[in-house]
Short mmCIF file of C-alpha atoms in Angstrom, two decimals:
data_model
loop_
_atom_site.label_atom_id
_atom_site.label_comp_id
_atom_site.label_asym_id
_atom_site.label_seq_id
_atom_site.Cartn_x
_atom_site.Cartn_y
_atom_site.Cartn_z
CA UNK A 1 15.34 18.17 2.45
CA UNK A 2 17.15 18.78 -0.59
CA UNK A 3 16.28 21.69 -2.48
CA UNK A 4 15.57 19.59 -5.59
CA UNK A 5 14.69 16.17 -4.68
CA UNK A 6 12.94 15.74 -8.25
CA UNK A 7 15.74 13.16 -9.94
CA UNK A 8 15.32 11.42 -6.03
CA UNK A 9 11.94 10.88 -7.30
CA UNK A 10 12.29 10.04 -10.79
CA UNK A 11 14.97 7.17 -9.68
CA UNK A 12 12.61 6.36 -7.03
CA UNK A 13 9.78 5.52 -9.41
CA UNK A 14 11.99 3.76 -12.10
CA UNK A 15 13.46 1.77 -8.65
CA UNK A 16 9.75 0.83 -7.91
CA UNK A 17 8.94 0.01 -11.27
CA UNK A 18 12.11 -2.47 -11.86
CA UNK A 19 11.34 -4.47 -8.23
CA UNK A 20 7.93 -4.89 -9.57
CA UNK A 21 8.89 -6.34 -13.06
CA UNK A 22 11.01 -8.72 -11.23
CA UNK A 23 8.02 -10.04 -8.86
CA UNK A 24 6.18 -10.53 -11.58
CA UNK A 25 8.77 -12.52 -13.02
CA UNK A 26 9.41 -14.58 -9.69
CA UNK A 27 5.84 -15.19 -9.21
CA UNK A 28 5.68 -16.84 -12.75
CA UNK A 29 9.09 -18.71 -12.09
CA UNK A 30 9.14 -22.64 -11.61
CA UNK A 31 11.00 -22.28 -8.14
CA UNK A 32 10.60 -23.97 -4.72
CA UNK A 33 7.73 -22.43 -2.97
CA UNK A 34 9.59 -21.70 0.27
CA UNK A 35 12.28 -19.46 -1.86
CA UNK A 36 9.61 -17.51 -3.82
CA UNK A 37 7.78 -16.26 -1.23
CA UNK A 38 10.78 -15.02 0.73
CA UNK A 39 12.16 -13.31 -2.42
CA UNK A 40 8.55 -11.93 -3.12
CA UNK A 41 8.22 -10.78 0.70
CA UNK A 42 11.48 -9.24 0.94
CA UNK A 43 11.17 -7.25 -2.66
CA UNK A 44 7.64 -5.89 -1.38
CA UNK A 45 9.37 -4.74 2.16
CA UNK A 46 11.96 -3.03 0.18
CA UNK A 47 9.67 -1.30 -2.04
CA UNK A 48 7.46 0.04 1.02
CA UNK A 49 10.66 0.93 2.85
CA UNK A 50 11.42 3.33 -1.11
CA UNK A 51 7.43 4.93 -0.71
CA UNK A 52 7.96 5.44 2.99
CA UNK A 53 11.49 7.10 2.97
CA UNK A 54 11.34 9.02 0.00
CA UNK A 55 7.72 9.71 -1.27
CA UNK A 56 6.55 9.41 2.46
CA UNK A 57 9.66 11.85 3.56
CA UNK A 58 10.37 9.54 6.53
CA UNK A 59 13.87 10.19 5.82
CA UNK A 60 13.69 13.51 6.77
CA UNK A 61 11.69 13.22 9.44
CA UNK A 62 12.97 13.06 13.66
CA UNK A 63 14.65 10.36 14.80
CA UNK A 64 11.58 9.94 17.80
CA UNK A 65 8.85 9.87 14.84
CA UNK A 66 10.72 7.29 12.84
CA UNK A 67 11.04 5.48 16.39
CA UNK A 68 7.14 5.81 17.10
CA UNK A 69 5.92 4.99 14.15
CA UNK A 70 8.54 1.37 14.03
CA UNK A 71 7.95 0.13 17.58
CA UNK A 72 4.27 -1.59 16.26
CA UNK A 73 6.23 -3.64 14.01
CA UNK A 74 7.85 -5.69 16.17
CA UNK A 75 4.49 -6.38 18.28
CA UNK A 76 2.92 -7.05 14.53
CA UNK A 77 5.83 -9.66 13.84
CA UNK A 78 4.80 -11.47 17.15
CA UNK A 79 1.31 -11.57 16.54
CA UNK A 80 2.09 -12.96 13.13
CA UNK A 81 4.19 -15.46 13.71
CA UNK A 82 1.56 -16.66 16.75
CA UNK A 83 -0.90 -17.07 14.09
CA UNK A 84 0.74 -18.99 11.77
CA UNK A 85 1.98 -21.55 14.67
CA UNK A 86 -1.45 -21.86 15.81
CA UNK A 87 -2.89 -22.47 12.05
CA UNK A 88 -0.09 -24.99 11.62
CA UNK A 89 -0.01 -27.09 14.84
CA UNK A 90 -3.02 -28.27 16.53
CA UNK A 91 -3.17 -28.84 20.07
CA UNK A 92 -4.77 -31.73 21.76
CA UNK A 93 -5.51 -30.52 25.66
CA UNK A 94 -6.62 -33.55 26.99
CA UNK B 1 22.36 32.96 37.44
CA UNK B 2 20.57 33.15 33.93
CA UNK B 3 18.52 30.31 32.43
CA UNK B 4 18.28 29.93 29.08
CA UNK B 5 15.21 28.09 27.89
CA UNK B 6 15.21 26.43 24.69
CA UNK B 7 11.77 26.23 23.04
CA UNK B 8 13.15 21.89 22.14
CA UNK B 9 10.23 20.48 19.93
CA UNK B 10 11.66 16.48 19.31
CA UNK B 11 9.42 16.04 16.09
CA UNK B 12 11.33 18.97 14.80
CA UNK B 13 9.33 21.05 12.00
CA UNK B 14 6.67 18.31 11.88
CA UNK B 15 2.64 19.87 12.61
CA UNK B 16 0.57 18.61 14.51
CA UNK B 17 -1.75 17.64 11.83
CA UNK B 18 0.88 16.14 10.03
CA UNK B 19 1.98 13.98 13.20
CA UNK B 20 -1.56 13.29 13.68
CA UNK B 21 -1.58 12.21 9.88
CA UNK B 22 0.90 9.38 10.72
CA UNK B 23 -0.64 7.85 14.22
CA UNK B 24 -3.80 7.57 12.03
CA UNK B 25 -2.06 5.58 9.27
CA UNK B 26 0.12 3.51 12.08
CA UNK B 27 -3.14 2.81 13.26
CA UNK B 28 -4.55 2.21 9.62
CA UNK B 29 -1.63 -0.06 8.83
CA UNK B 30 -2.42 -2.31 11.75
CA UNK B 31 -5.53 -2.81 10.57
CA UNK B 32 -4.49 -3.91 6.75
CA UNK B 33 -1.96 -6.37 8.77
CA UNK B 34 -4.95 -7.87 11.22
CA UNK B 35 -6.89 -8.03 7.68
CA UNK B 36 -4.06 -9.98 5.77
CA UNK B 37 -2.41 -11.76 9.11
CA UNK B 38 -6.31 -13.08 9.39
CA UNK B 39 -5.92 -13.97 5.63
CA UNK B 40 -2.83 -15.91 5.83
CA UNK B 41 -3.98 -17.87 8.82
CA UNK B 42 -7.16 -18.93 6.64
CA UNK B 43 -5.11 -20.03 3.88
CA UNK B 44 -3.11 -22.05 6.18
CA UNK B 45 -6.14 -23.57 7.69
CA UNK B 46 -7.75 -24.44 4.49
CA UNK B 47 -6.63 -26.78 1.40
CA UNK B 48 -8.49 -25.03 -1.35
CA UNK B 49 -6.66 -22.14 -2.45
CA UNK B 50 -5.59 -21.13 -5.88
CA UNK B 51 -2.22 -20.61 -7.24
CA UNK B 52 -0.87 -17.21 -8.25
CA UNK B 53 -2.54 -16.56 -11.96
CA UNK B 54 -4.95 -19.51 -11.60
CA UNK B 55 -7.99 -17.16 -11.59
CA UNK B 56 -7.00 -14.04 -10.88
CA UNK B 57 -5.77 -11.73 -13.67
CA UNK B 58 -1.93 -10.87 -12.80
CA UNK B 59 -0.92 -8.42 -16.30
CA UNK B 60 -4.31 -6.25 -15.31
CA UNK B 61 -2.95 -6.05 -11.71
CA UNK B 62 0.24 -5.18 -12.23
CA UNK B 63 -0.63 -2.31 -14.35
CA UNK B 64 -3.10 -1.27 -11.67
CA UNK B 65 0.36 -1.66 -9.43
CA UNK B 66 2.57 0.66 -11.91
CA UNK B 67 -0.48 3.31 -11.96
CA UNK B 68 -0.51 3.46 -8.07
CA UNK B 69 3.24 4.08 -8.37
CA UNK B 70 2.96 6.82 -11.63
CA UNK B 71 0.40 8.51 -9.57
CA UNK B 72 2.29 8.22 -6.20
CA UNK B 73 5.39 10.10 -8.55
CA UNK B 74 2.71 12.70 -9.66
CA UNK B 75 1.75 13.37 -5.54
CA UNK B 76 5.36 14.26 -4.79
CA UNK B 77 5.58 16.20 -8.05
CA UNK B 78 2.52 18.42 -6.79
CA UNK B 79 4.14 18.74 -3.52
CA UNK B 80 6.75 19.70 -5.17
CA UNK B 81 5.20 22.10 -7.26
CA UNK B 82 3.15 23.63 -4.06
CA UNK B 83 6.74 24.38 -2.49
CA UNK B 84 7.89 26.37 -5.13
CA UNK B 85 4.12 28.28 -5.76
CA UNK B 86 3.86 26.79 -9.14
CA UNK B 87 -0.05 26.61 -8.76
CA UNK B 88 -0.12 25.21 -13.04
CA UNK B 89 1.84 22.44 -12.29
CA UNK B 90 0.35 21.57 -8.84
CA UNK B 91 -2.86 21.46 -10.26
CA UNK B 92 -2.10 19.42 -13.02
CA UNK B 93 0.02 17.12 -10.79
CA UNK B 94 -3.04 16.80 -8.54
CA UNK B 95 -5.16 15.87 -11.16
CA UNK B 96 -2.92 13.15 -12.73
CA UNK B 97 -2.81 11.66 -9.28
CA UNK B 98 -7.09 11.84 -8.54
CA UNK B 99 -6.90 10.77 -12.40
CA UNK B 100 -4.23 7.46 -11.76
CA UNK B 101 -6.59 6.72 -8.44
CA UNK B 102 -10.32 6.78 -10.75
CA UNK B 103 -8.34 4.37 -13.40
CA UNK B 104 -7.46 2.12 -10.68
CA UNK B 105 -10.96 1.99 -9.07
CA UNK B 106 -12.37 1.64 -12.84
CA UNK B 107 -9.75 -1.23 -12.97
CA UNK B 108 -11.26 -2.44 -10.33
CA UNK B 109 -14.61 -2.46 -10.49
CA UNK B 110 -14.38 -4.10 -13.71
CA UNK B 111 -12.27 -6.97 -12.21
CA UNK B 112 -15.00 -7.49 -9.60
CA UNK B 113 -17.78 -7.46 -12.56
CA UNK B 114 -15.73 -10.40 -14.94
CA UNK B 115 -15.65 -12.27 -11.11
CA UNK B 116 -19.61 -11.53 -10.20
CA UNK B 117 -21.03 -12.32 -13.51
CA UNK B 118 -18.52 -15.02 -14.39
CA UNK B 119 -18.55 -17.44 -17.25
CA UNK B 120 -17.32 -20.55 -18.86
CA UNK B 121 -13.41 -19.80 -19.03
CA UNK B 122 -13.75 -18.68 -15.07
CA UNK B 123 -15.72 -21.37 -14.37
CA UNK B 124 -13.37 -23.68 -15.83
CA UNK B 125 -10.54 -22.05 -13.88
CA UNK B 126 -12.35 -22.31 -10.37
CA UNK B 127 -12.67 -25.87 -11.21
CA UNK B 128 -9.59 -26.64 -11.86
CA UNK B 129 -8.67 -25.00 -8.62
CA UNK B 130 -10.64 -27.49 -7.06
CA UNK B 131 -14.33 -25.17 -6.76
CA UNK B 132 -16.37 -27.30 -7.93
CA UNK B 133 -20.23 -26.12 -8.97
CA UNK B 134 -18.91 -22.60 -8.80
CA UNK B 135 -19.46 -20.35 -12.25
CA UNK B 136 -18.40 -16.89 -10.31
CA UNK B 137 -16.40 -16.08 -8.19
CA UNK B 138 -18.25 -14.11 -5.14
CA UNK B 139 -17.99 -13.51 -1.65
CA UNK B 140 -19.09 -16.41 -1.01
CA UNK B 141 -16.78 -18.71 -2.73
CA UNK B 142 -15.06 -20.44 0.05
CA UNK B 143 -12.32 -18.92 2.29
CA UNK B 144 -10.54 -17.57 -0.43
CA UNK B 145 -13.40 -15.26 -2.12
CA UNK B 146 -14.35 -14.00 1.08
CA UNK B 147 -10.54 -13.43 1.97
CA UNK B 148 -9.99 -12.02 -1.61
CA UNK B 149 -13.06 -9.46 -1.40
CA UNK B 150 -12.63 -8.68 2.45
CA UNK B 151 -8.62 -7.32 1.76
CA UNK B 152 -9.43 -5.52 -1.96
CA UNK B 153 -12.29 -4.13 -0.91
CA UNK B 154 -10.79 -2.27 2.31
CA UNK B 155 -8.10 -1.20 0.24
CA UNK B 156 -9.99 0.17 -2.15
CA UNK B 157 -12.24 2.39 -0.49
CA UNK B 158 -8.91 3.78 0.97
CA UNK B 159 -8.47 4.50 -2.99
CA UNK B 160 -12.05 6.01 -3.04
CA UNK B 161 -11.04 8.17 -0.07
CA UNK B 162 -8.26 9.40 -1.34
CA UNK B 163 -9.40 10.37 -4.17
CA UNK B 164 -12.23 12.42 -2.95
CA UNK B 165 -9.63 13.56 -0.51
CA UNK B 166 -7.41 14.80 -3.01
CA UNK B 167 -10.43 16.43 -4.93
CA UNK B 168 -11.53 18.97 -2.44
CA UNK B 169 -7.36 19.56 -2.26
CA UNK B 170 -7.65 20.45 -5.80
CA UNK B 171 -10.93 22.65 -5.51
CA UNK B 172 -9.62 24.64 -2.70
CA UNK B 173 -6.00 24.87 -4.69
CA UNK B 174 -8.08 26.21 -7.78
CA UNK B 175 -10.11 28.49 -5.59
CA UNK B 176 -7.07 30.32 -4.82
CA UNK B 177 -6.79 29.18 -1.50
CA UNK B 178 -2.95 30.56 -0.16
CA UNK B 179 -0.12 27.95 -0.60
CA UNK B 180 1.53 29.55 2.40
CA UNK B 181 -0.64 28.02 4.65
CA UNK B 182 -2.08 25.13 2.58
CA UNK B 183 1.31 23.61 2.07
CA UNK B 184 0.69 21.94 5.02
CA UNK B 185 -2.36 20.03 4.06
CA UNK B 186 -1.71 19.27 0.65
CA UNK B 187 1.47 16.98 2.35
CA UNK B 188 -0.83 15.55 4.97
CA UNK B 189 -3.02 14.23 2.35
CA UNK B 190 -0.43 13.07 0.14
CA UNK B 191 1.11 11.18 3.24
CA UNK B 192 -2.49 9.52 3.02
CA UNK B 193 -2.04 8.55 -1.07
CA UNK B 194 1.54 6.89 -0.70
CA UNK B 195 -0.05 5.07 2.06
CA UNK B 196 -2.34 3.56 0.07
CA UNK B 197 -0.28 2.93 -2.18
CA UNK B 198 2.45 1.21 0.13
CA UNK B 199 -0.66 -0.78 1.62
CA UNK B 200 -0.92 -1.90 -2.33
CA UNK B 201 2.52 -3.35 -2.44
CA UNK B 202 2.19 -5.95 -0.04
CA UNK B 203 -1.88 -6.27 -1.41
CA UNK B 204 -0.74 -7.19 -4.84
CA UNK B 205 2.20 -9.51 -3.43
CA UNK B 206 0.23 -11.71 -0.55
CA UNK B 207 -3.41 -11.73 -2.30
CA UNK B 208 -1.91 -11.43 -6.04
CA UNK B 209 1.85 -12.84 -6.50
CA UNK B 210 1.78 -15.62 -3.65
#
């Protein structure tokens, strides 16, 4: 780690602080749905990637703990994306 | 023939509590996405949901946001502060943070409160969201209050434990407990507070801003 990570921080925070201003903005914005909530989805991943790398240290963490702690994404994606096919399609089984 | 054997640890300077730490909040985190996965498949299912701002109160949530960020700044700070044995600053750090964390549940109770006791203006609101014959808004308003209450609530006991978490951190620090070997601890439980606040993030985006 660096041996005064304190301005990491401080842009950190103002970084944090900026990407919520703008989803605040978005979600009051007269835009297509479909486009808002990818923008909104996508600012809120990037801010949780900011807390995990840098307030969360994940950046200086191993490789093999980064790796661990990623692989239940991927299984969470799948689960997700089940559910929302199943809440939009109905199946007739006849 | 010599052998050299190489004492190889692959989560490098990492403790075990601290590696512990993070298969709890893996764990943790899968449980926030079951709770908001389960959320988004009721609001697919169901026609009566609100738009962003329609009854819920955006400006007080996003400040409740910025605090969980100001206070997740003042965690690192009093890490910070604990790695250089400046025992003044960490416990003032510590304090702003348990201090940013009460505001936030105060924040939130009182949100709960203007939704329990309700009134003509949210009354009006519900109905225009299509709740008819609702005046409050409880658990028990539809899909959406018990959705609403179900993913807040969770989160905010996380709050709750955090703070109290971070409370016997600072009555140990100010004890005089040695920051040689409570270094450790004092970043396990602030990997617990930026959890809760990265859990927040998407909170405030899928319940709040969508």
């Amino acid at each position: 780690m660096k041996n005064n990570p304190k301005p990491m921080y401080i842009r950190t925070t103002i970084y944090l602080a900026i990407i919520t201003i703008v989803e605040i903005g978005i979600s009051y914005w007269n835009m297509p749905r479909f486009n808002q909530i990818g923008l909104l989805v996508t600012l809120s991943l990037l801010k949780m990637a900011f807390v995990a790398y840098v307030f969360m240290h994940l950046y200086f963490e191993e490789r093999i703990l980064r790796k661990i702690l990623f692989i239940p994404i991927p299984l969470m994606l799948y689960f997700l994306l089940g559910l929302i096919y199943e809440a939009r399609f109905e199946w007739v089984i006849e | 023939m010599n052998h050299t054997i190489t004492n190889y640890d692959p989560f490098g300077n990492a403790s075990t509590g601290k590696l512990g730490m993070w298969l709890f909040l893996v764990m943790d985190a899968l449980t926030f996405a079951t709770i908001l996965s389960g959320g988004l498949y009721l609001r697919l299912r169901t026609d009566l949901w609100p738009n962003a701002g329609e009854i819920l109160n955006i400006p007080l949530t996003s400040f409740n946001t910025f605090l969980l960020i100001i206070s997740s700044f003042t965690m690192v700070l009093a890490l910070n502060s604990a790695r250089s044995k400046d025992i003044d600053n960490l416990k003032l750090f510590l304090s702003l943070t348990i201090l940013g964390g009460v505001t936030f549940l105060g924040i939130q109770v009182y949100e709960y409160g203007h939704f329990i006791v309700g009134g003509p203006a949210l009354e009006n609101a519900l109905l225009q969201a299509g709740f008819s014959g609702h005046s409050s808004l409880t658990w028990n308003t539809g899909v959406y209050g018990s959705t609403f209450y179900a993913t807040t609530s969770f989160h905010g006991l996380h709050v709750l434990t955090g703070v109290i978490y971070l409370s016997v951190i600072l009555f140990n620090v100010s004890k005089g407990v040695g920051l040689e070997a409570y270094y450790d601890r004092i970043e396990i439980a602030g990997l617990f507070w930026h959890f809760v606040d990265l859990v927040w993030i998407l909170v405030f985006t899928i319940i709040y801003l969508i």
